[in-house]
């Protein structure tokens, strides 16, 4: 009971801190430019002026690296010296025994990475490199609209500035609402898993950790529940901060990345510190920000309208729990459901990790308009073990040859 009380106090403290930081965001610049430069071109890319605009992002990367190193050192010290909390920390850091066995990358995952990378370049450099800009139409994506070179407008700005949305002509308001709603029906939170630049940044942080063979953090159900109040605070701030005289853009980590990469100089406030937390959190916990992202949750509220679904064959399921362990959003229903075929959840970002790790043929599948396009495969899961066995045989053969 004592631990539970401490957990509640910690959650309350974090939420209070977020509210305070948001309200005073414009008074505490993380990095401030004396001038604003919004005009850029292909000729200006990779120039000294462009690199100067990226200085805040480089600073964020440096602070994130320092924070990651400190977290790793602190974790090792706790495990080694604290007989009470050490075992708990060790049990929830995802420390694997032996060598991690990686599956062969599926076509779906390859396409997903290609789409994320193309989306990043399109959203950041679309107007500069390709001369393609779709004005008037918006999609709900956390990609900073301060970058005026984006291929398509992000809905996040007007959702965080409802007063400016209401001041638009009725025609523009209708176009905004219809285009946002249509994208939610056609794509849903596929936007989070495939198109969001912050999603790519988080996945890159995860890949870096795996490449360095550093243990991640295994989230418990209690930890996921602890993130829910923080997520709701973020939603309230996004929709209501403007009525308190604040600006959610000074609180959103997306502004630290897209404008800087496009060579635009933008003053950063609390968003700079949150980007540091995002990178550190995503290094240890895959898609950390997606678990508290306000726009993602608002999009998820309409998940029942989306044509993309996660389907489950409960008869084929062997209750191994691999799907739950693989899910970066901590969705347990996909594992516990024993009757319903549709296991799509408000938090699902359609990343396909549950399907990738499922060892039973067709037990899980991603569908669009009822048609399966990515299904669970035992052969795919076993590909990592088969590769490991082939490597062992090759090494044994090489050793015999030397002998």
Short mmCIF file of C-alpha atoms in Angstrom, two decimals:
data_model
loop_
_atom_site.label_atom_id
_atom_site.label_comp_id
_atom_site.label_asym_id
_atom_site.label_seq_id
_atom_site.Cartn_x
_atom_site.Cartn_y
_atom_site.Cartn_z
CA UNK A 1 0.00 0.00 0.00
CA UNK A 2 2.94 2.25 0.76
CA UNK A 3 4.38 1.76 -2.74
CA UNK A 4 1.00 2.48 -4.28
CA UNK A 5 0.74 5.79 -2.37
CA UNK A 6 4.20 6.79 -3.52
CA UNK A 7 3.29 5.96 -7.09
CA UNK A 8 0.20 8.18 -6.93
CA UNK A 9 2.22 11.03 -5.44
CA UNK A 10 4.83 10.66 -8.17
CA UNK A 11 2.16 10.78 -10.91
CA UNK A 12 0.53 13.82 -9.30
CA UNK A 13 3.91 15.53 -9.10
CA UNK A 14 4.69 14.89 -12.77
CA UNK A 15 1.28 16.17 -13.87
CA UNK A 16 1.62 19.29 -11.72
CA UNK A 17 5.07 19.86 -13.17
CA UNK A 18 3.78 19.58 -16.72
CA UNK A 19 1.02 22.09 -16.03
CA UNK A 20 3.43 24.56 -14.44
CA UNK A 21 5.98 24.23 -17.24
CA UNK A 22 3.27 24.66 -19.87
CA UNK A 23 1.82 27.79 -18.26
CA UNK A 24 5.20 29.51 -17.99
CA UNK A 25 6.67 28.05 -21.18
CA UNK A 26 7.07 31.36 -22.97
CA UNK A 27 9.12 32.77 -20.06
CA UNK A 28 11.79 30.04 -20.07
CA UNK A 29 13.43 29.75 -23.49
CA UNK A 30 15.50 26.59 -23.97
CA UNK A 31 17.21 28.28 -26.89
CA UNK A 32 16.32 31.71 -28.23
CA UNK A 33 17.13 33.29 -31.56
CA UNK A 34 17.29 37.05 -31.86
CA UNK A 35 15.80 36.82 -35.34
CA UNK A 36 13.37 34.53 -37.10
CA UNK A 37 14.21 33.12 -40.52
CA UNK A 38 11.37 31.33 -42.26
CA UNK A 39 12.58 31.56 -45.87
CA UNK A 40 14.80 28.74 -47.05
CA UNK A 41 15.64 26.97 -50.30
CA UNK A 42 17.50 23.96 -51.66
CA UNK A 43 20.62 26.13 -52.14
CA UNK A 44 20.66 26.96 -48.42
CA UNK A 45 20.62 23.34 -47.27
CA UNK A 46 23.83 22.13 -45.64
CA UNK A 47 25.23 25.66 -45.50
CA UNK A 48 26.63 27.29 -42.38
CA UNK A 49 23.36 29.17 -41.91
CA UNK A 50 21.50 25.84 -42.06
CA UNK A 51 23.85 24.30 -39.50
CA UNK A 52 23.38 27.38 -37.33
CA UNK A 53 19.63 26.75 -37.36
CA UNK A 54 20.28 23.16 -36.26
CA UNK A 55 22.41 24.14 -33.24
CA UNK A 56 19.51 23.67 -30.79
CA UNK A 57 18.86 20.16 -32.13
CA UNK A 58 22.54 19.26 -31.83
CA UNK A 59 22.42 20.55 -28.26
CA UNK A 60 19.37 18.38 -27.59
CA UNK A 61 21.17 15.31 -28.97
CA UNK A 62 24.16 16.02 -26.73
CA UNK A 63 22.00 16.45 -23.62
CA UNK A 64 20.08 13.29 -24.50
CA UNK A 65 23.32 11.31 -24.85
CA UNK A 66 24.53 12.59 -21.47
CA UNK A 67 21.16 11.71 -19.91
CA UNK A 68 21.25 8.19 -21.37
CA UNK A 69 24.76 7.57 -20.03
CA UNK A 70 23.76 8.84 -16.58
CA UNK A 71 20.64 6.61 -16.58
CA UNK A 72 22.72 3.55 -17.50
CA UNK A 73 25.28 4.28 -14.78
CA UNK A 74 22.56 4.91 -12.18
CA UNK A 75 20.79 1.69 -13.12
CA UNK A 76 23.97 -0.35 -12.79
CA UNK A 77 24.71 1.21 -9.42
CA UNK A 78 21.21 0.46 -8.09
CA UNK A 79 21.35 -3.14 -9.28
CA UNK A 80 24.78 -3.61 -7.73
CA UNK A 81 24.42 -1.80 -4.42
CA UNK A 82 20.74 -1.75 -3.42
CA UNK A 83 19.56 -5.14 -2.07
CA UNK A 84 15.93 -3.92 -1.89
CA UNK A 85 15.35 -2.05 -5.15
CA UNK A 86 18.14 -3.68 -7.15
CA UNK A 87 16.26 -6.91 -8.02
CA UNK A 88 13.17 -4.87 -9.00
CA UNK A 89 15.20 -2.64 -11.34
CA UNK A 90 16.99 -5.63 -12.86
CA UNK A 91 13.69 -7.44 -13.46
CA UNK A 92 12.22 -4.49 -15.40
CA UNK A 93 15.15 -3.43 -17.56
CA UNK A 94 14.63 -6.10 -20.20
CA UNK A 95 18.02 -7.69 -19.56
CA UNK A 96 18.25 -10.61 -21.95
CA UNK A 97 20.20 -13.76 -21.22
CA UNK A 98 22.38 -14.79 -24.08
CA UNK A 99 22.46 -13.31 -27.55
CA UNK A 100 19.33 -11.61 -28.87
CA UNK A 101 17.80 -13.58 -31.73
CA UNK A 102 16.56 -11.31 -34.52
CA UNK A 103 13.97 -12.36 -37.07
CA UNK A 104 14.51 -11.84 -40.74
CA UNK A 105 12.98 -8.46 -41.61
CA UNK A 106 9.57 -8.93 -43.24
CA UNK A 107 8.36 -7.09 -46.33
CA UNK A 108 5.83 -5.25 -44.16
CA UNK A 109 8.52 -3.91 -41.82
CA UNK A 110 10.73 -2.92 -44.74
CA UNK A 111 7.87 -1.01 -46.34
CA UNK A 112 7.03 0.61 -43.01
CA UNK A 113 10.56 1.95 -42.60
CA UNK A 114 10.62 3.17 -46.20
CA UNK A 115 7.32 5.01 -45.71
CA UNK A 116 8.53 6.58 -42.44
CA UNK A 117 11.71 7.85 -44.09
CA UNK A 118 9.92 9.15 -47.20
CA UNK A 119 7.29 10.78 -44.99
CA UNK A 120 10.01 12.50 -42.97
CA UNK A 121 11.65 13.95 -46.07
CA UNK A 122 8.28 14.90 -47.54
CA UNK A 123 7.10 16.67 -44.40
CA UNK A 124 10.41 18.41 -43.73
CA UNK A 125 11.75 19.14 -47.22
CA UNK A 126 8.74 18.62 -49.49
CA UNK A 127 8.36 22.21 -50.58
CA UNK A 128 12.12 22.74 -50.90
CA UNK A 129 13.22 19.62 -52.77
CA UNK A 130 10.10 18.57 -54.65
CA UNK A 131 8.17 21.82 -54.97
CA UNK A 132 5.05 20.00 -53.80
CA UNK A 133 2.82 21.72 -51.25
CA UNK A 134 -0.82 20.85 -50.66
CA UNK A 135 -2.51 23.84 -49.03
CA UNK A 136 -5.90 23.91 -47.37
CA UNK A 137 -6.01 20.16 -46.67
CA UNK A 138 -4.83 18.95 -43.26
CA UNK A 139 -3.98 15.59 -41.74
CA UNK A 140 -3.68 14.98 -37.98
CA UNK A 141 0.04 14.51 -37.53
CA UNK A 142 2.49 15.89 -34.98
CA UNK A 143 4.77 17.54 -37.52
CA UNK A 144 5.60 21.16 -36.79
CA UNK A 145 3.57 23.48 -39.07
CA UNK A 146 6.03 26.28 -38.33
CA UNK A 147 8.00 24.64 -41.13
CA UNK A 148 6.22 26.22 -44.08
CA UNK A 149 7.96 23.86 -46.54
CA UNK A 150 5.87 20.82 -45.57
CA UNK A 151 4.15 18.87 -48.31
CA UNK A 152 0.84 18.89 -46.45
CA UNK A 153 -0.51 20.90 -43.54
CA UNK A 154 -0.57 19.38 -40.06
CA UNK A 155 -3.85 19.51 -38.16
CA UNK A 156 -2.05 19.83 -34.84
CA UNK A 157 -1.65 23.61 -35.11
CA UNK A 158 -5.34 24.48 -35.35
CA UNK A 159 -6.27 21.86 -32.74
CA UNK A 160 -3.89 23.62 -30.36
CA UNK A 161 -5.08 27.07 -31.50
CA UNK A 162 -8.84 26.71 -31.59
CA UNK A 163 -9.32 30.48 -31.47
CA UNK A 164 -7.47 30.85 -34.79
CA UNK A 165 -9.46 27.98 -36.30
CA UNK A 166 -12.75 29.65 -35.39
CA UNK A 167 -11.53 32.90 -36.95
CA UNK A 168 -11.13 31.28 -40.38
CA UNK A 169 -13.80 31.55 -43.09
CA UNK A 170 -16.47 28.86 -42.84
CA UNK A 171 -15.22 27.24 -46.04
CA UNK A 172 -11.71 26.76 -44.60
CA UNK A 173 -13.09 25.39 -41.34
CA UNK A 174 -15.16 22.82 -43.24
CA UNK A 175 -12.19 21.80 -45.41
CA UNK A 176 -10.05 21.41 -42.28
CA UNK A 177 -12.64 19.28 -40.48
CA UNK A 178 -13.50 17.12 -43.50
CA UNK A 179 -9.89 16.45 -44.54
CA UNK A 180 -8.91 15.63 -40.95
CA UNK A 181 -11.90 13.33 -40.51
CA UNK A 182 -11.34 11.63 -43.88
CA UNK A 183 -7.71 10.91 -43.06
CA UNK A 184 -8.76 9.38 -39.74
CA UNK A 185 -11.26 7.09 -41.49
CA UNK A 186 -8.82 6.02 -44.20
CA UNK A 187 -5.71 5.79 -42.04
CA UNK A 188 -6.51 6.12 -38.33
CA UNK A 189 -3.43 5.78 -36.16
CA UNK A 190 -1.50 4.31 -39.06
CA UNK A 191 -0.43 7.96 -39.26
CA UNK A 192 1.39 7.46 -35.93
CA UNK A 193 3.07 4.24 -36.95
CA UNK A 194 4.03 5.21 -40.52
CA UNK A 195 4.01 8.97 -41.09
CA UNK A 196 4.85 10.89 -37.91
CA UNK A 197 8.41 12.34 -37.85
CA UNK A 198 8.53 11.97 -34.07
CA UNK A 199 7.66 8.31 -34.54
CA UNK A 200 10.69 7.89 -36.80
CA UNK A 201 12.91 9.64 -34.24
CA UNK A 202 11.70 7.25 -31.53
CA UNK A 203 12.22 4.16 -33.68
CA UNK A 204 15.73 5.33 -34.56
CA UNK A 205 16.51 5.74 -30.84
CA UNK A 206 15.23 2.19 -30.27
CA UNK A 207 17.39 0.82 -33.10
CA UNK A 208 20.46 2.61 -31.72
CA UNK A 209 19.92 1.01 -28.31
CA UNK A 210 19.59 -2.43 -29.86
CA UNK A 211 22.67 -1.84 -31.98
CA UNK A 212 24.64 -0.92 -28.84
CA UNK A 213 23.20 -4.01 -27.07
CA UNK A 214 21.97 -1.97 -24.10
CA UNK A 215 19.09 -3.31 -22.01
CA UNK A 216 15.76 -1.54 -22.36
CA UNK A 217 13.00 -1.07 -19.81
CA UNK A 218 10.15 -3.58 -19.54
CA UNK A 219 6.99 -1.70 -18.63
CA UNK A 220 4.55 -3.23 -16.16
CA UNK A 221 0.77 -2.71 -16.21
CA UNK A 222 1.14 -0.34 -13.27
CA UNK A 223 3.68 1.74 -15.20
CA UNK A 224 1.37 1.99 -18.20
CA UNK A 225 -1.50 3.02 -15.90
CA UNK A 226 0.78 5.67 -14.45
CA UNK A 227 1.19 7.25 -17.89
CA UNK A 228 -2.57 7.68 -18.39
CA UNK A 229 -2.97 10.78 -16.17
CA UNK A 230 0.05 12.36 -17.87
CA UNK A 231 -1.53 11.69 -21.26
CA UNK A 232 -4.78 13.34 -20.18
CA UNK A 233 -2.90 16.37 -18.87
CA UNK A 234 -1.22 16.66 -22.27
CA UNK A 235 -4.61 16.49 -24.02
CA UNK A 236 -6.04 19.21 -21.78
CA UNK A 237 -2.98 21.39 -22.36
CA UNK A 238 -3.16 20.96 -26.12
CA UNK A 239 -6.84 21.88 -26.35
CA UNK A 240 -7.07 24.38 -23.51
CA UNK A 241 -3.73 26.13 -23.06
CA UNK A 242 -4.66 28.80 -25.60
CA UNK A 243 -7.52 29.97 -23.34
CA UNK A 244 -4.98 30.66 -20.58
CA UNK A 245 -2.89 32.81 -22.88
CA UNK A 246 -0.34 30.10 -23.57
CA UNK A 247 0.98 28.45 -26.71
CA UNK A 248 1.19 24.66 -26.94
CA UNK A 249 3.82 25.00 -29.71
CA UNK A 250 6.23 26.13 -26.96
CA UNK A 251 5.48 22.83 -25.26
CA UNK A 252 5.55 20.46 -28.25
CA UNK A 253 8.78 18.54 -29.07
CA UNK A 254 7.98 18.51 -32.81
CA UNK A 255 9.05 22.16 -33.12
CA UNK A 256 12.61 21.20 -32.17
CA UNK A 257 13.08 18.96 -35.20
CA UNK A 258 11.17 19.81 -38.41
CA UNK A 259 12.01 23.56 -38.68
CA UNK A 260 15.66 22.98 -37.73
CA UNK A 261 16.14 20.25 -40.33
CA UNK A 262 14.66 22.56 -42.96
CA UNK A 263 17.10 25.31 -41.97
CA UNK A 264 14.56 27.52 -40.18
CA UNK A 265 15.53 29.33 -36.99
CA UNK A 266 12.88 29.01 -34.30
CA UNK A 267 13.10 29.87 -30.62
CA UNK A 268 12.58 26.86 -28.38
CA UNK A 269 11.06 26.84 -24.93
CA UNK A 270 9.91 23.90 -22.79
CA UNK A 271 9.67 21.92 -26.02
CA UNK A 272 13.46 21.64 -26.03
CA UNK A 273 13.52 19.98 -22.62
CA UNK A 274 10.64 17.68 -23.57
CA UNK A 275 12.53 16.59 -26.69
CA UNK A 276 15.44 15.58 -24.46
CA UNK A 277 13.06 13.54 -22.31
CA UNK A 278 11.48 12.06 -25.46
CA UNK A 279 14.82 10.83 -26.81
CA UNK A 280 15.99 9.46 -23.47
CA UNK A 281 12.64 7.79 -22.82
CA UNK A 282 12.42 6.35 -26.33
CA UNK A 283 15.97 5.00 -26.05
CA UNK A 284 14.96 2.79 -23.12
CA UNK A 285 11.24 2.33 -23.94
CA UNK A 286 10.11 1.97 -27.54
CA UNK A 287 7.63 4.66 -28.64
CA UNK A 288 7.71 6.29 -25.21
CA UNK A 289 6.22 9.57 -26.43
CA UNK A 290 3.39 7.79 -28.29
CA UNK A 291 2.13 6.59 -24.91
CA UNK A 292 1.50 10.18 -23.78
CA UNK A 293 1.04 11.98 -27.14
CA UNK A 294 -2.12 14.14 -26.98
CA UNK A 295 -2.74 14.22 -30.73
CA UNK A 296 -2.29 10.46 -31.03
CA UNK A 297 -4.84 9.85 -28.31
CA UNK A 298 -7.35 12.24 -29.87
CA UNK A 299 -6.92 10.40 -33.17
CA UNK A 300 -7.37 7.07 -31.39
CA UNK A 301 -10.77 8.10 -30.03
CA UNK A 302 -12.14 7.58 -33.55
CA UNK A 303 -10.42 4.23 -34.06
CA UNK A 304 -13.73 2.44 -34.65
CA UNK A 305 -14.17 4.47 -37.84
CA UNK A 306 -10.79 3.53 -39.29
CA UNK A 307 -10.57 1.02 -42.15
CA UNK A 308 -7.36 -0.39 -40.67
CA UNK A 309 -8.00 -3.09 -38.05
CA UNK A 310 -6.14 -5.70 -36.00
CA UNK A 311 -7.86 -9.08 -36.25
CA UNK A 312 -7.34 -12.14 -34.06
CA UNK A 313 -8.16 -15.83 -34.54
CA UNK A 314 -8.82 -16.80 -30.93
CA UNK A 315 -8.84 -20.50 -31.85
CA UNK A 316 -5.31 -20.30 -33.23
CA UNK A 317 -4.02 -18.29 -30.24
CA UNK A 318 -1.94 -20.36 -27.77
CA UNK A 319 -1.85 -17.61 -25.10
CA UNK A 320 1.94 -17.30 -25.25
CA UNK A 321 1.81 -13.55 -24.56
CA UNK A 322 4.38 -12.67 -27.25
CA UNK A 323 2.04 -10.03 -28.72
CA UNK A 324 1.68 -8.21 -25.41
CA UNK A 325 5.42 -8.25 -24.75
CA UNK A 326 6.12 -6.89 -28.25
CA UNK A 327 3.50 -4.11 -28.20
CA UNK A 328 5.18 -0.71 -27.63
CA UNK A 329 1.83 0.70 -26.44
CA UNK A 330 1.25 -1.95 -23.77
CA UNK A 331 -2.10 -3.10 -25.17
CA UNK A 332 -3.04 -6.19 -23.15
CA UNK A 333 -6.43 -6.80 -24.76
CA UNK A 334 -4.79 -8.27 -27.85
CA UNK A 335 -3.45 -11.05 -25.59
CA UNK A 336 -6.39 -11.53 -23.22
CA UNK A 337 -9.27 -11.42 -25.73
CA UNK A 338 -10.79 -14.88 -26.18
CA UNK A 339 -14.00 -14.20 -28.13
CA UNK A 340 -13.89 -11.12 -30.36
CA UNK A 341 -12.17 -11.13 -33.72
CA UNK A 342 -11.51 -7.39 -33.81
CA UNK A 343 -8.89 -6.46 -31.19
CA UNK A 344 -8.19 -2.93 -32.43
CA UNK A 345 -7.60 -0.53 -29.54
CA UNK A 346 -7.65 3.24 -29.06
CA UNK A 347 -3.89 3.18 -28.42
CA UNK A 348 -2.91 0.93 -31.36
CA UNK A 349 -0.50 2.63 -33.81
CA UNK A 350 -0.64 -0.25 -36.33
CA UNK A 351 3.12 -0.82 -36.12
CA UNK A 352 2.65 -4.57 -36.66
CA UNK A 353 5.01 -5.63 -33.86
CA UNK A 354 2.39 -7.94 -32.33
CA UNK A 355 1.87 -9.69 -35.67
CA UNK A 356 5.63 -9.92 -36.21
CA UNK A 357 6.22 -11.70 -32.89
CA UNK A 358 3.15 -13.97 -32.99
CA UNK A 359 4.36 -17.59 -33.54
CA UNK A 360 1.04 -19.01 -34.77
CA UNK A 361 0.00 -18.86 -38.43
CA UNK A 362 -2.83 -16.35 -39.01
CA UNK A 363 -3.49 -15.93 -35.27
CA UNK A 364 -3.06 -12.17 -35.73
CA UNK A 365 -3.41 -10.03 -38.83
CA UNK A 366 -3.56 -6.41 -39.93
CA UNK A 367 -6.43 -5.68 -42.32
CA UNK A 368 -7.64 -2.84 -44.50
CA UNK A 369 -11.33 -2.76 -45.36
CA UNK A 370 -11.53 -6.40 -44.25
CA UNK A 371 -8.63 -7.59 -46.44
CA UNK A 372 -5.55 -9.04 -44.71
CA UNK A 373 -2.21 -7.57 -45.76
CA UNK A 374 0.09 -8.69 -42.93
CA UNK A 375 -0.42 -11.92 -41.02
CA UNK A 376 1.38 -13.83 -38.28
CA UNK A 377 3.74 -16.52 -39.55
CA UNK A 378 5.52 -19.25 -37.63
CA UNK A 379 8.11 -19.41 -40.42
CA UNK A 380 8.86 -15.70 -39.99
CA UNK A 381 9.29 -16.05 -36.22
CA UNK A 382 11.54 -19.07 -36.60
CA UNK A 383 13.72 -17.38 -39.23
CA UNK A 384 15.94 -15.93 -36.52
CA UNK A 385 16.55 -19.34 -34.95
CA UNK A 386 17.21 -20.89 -38.35
CA UNK A 387 19.74 -18.19 -39.14
CA UNK A 388 21.40 -18.78 -35.78
CA UNK A 389 21.67 -22.52 -36.48
CA UNK A 390 23.13 -21.89 -39.94
CA UNK A 391 25.70 -19.55 -38.40
CA UNK A 392 26.66 -22.19 -35.82
CA UNK A 393 27.07 -24.86 -38.51
CA UNK A 394 29.20 -22.54 -40.62
CA UNK A 395 31.45 -21.73 -37.68
CA UNK A 396 31.80 -25.42 -36.81
CA UNK A 397 32.73 -26.15 -40.42
CA UNK A 398 35.30 -23.36 -40.45
CA UNK A 399 36.76 -24.65 -37.19
CA UNK A 400 37.08 -28.21 -38.57
CA UNK A 401 38.72 -26.81 -41.69
CA UNK A 402 41.35 -25.02 -39.60
CA UNK A 403 41.95 -28.17 -37.55
#
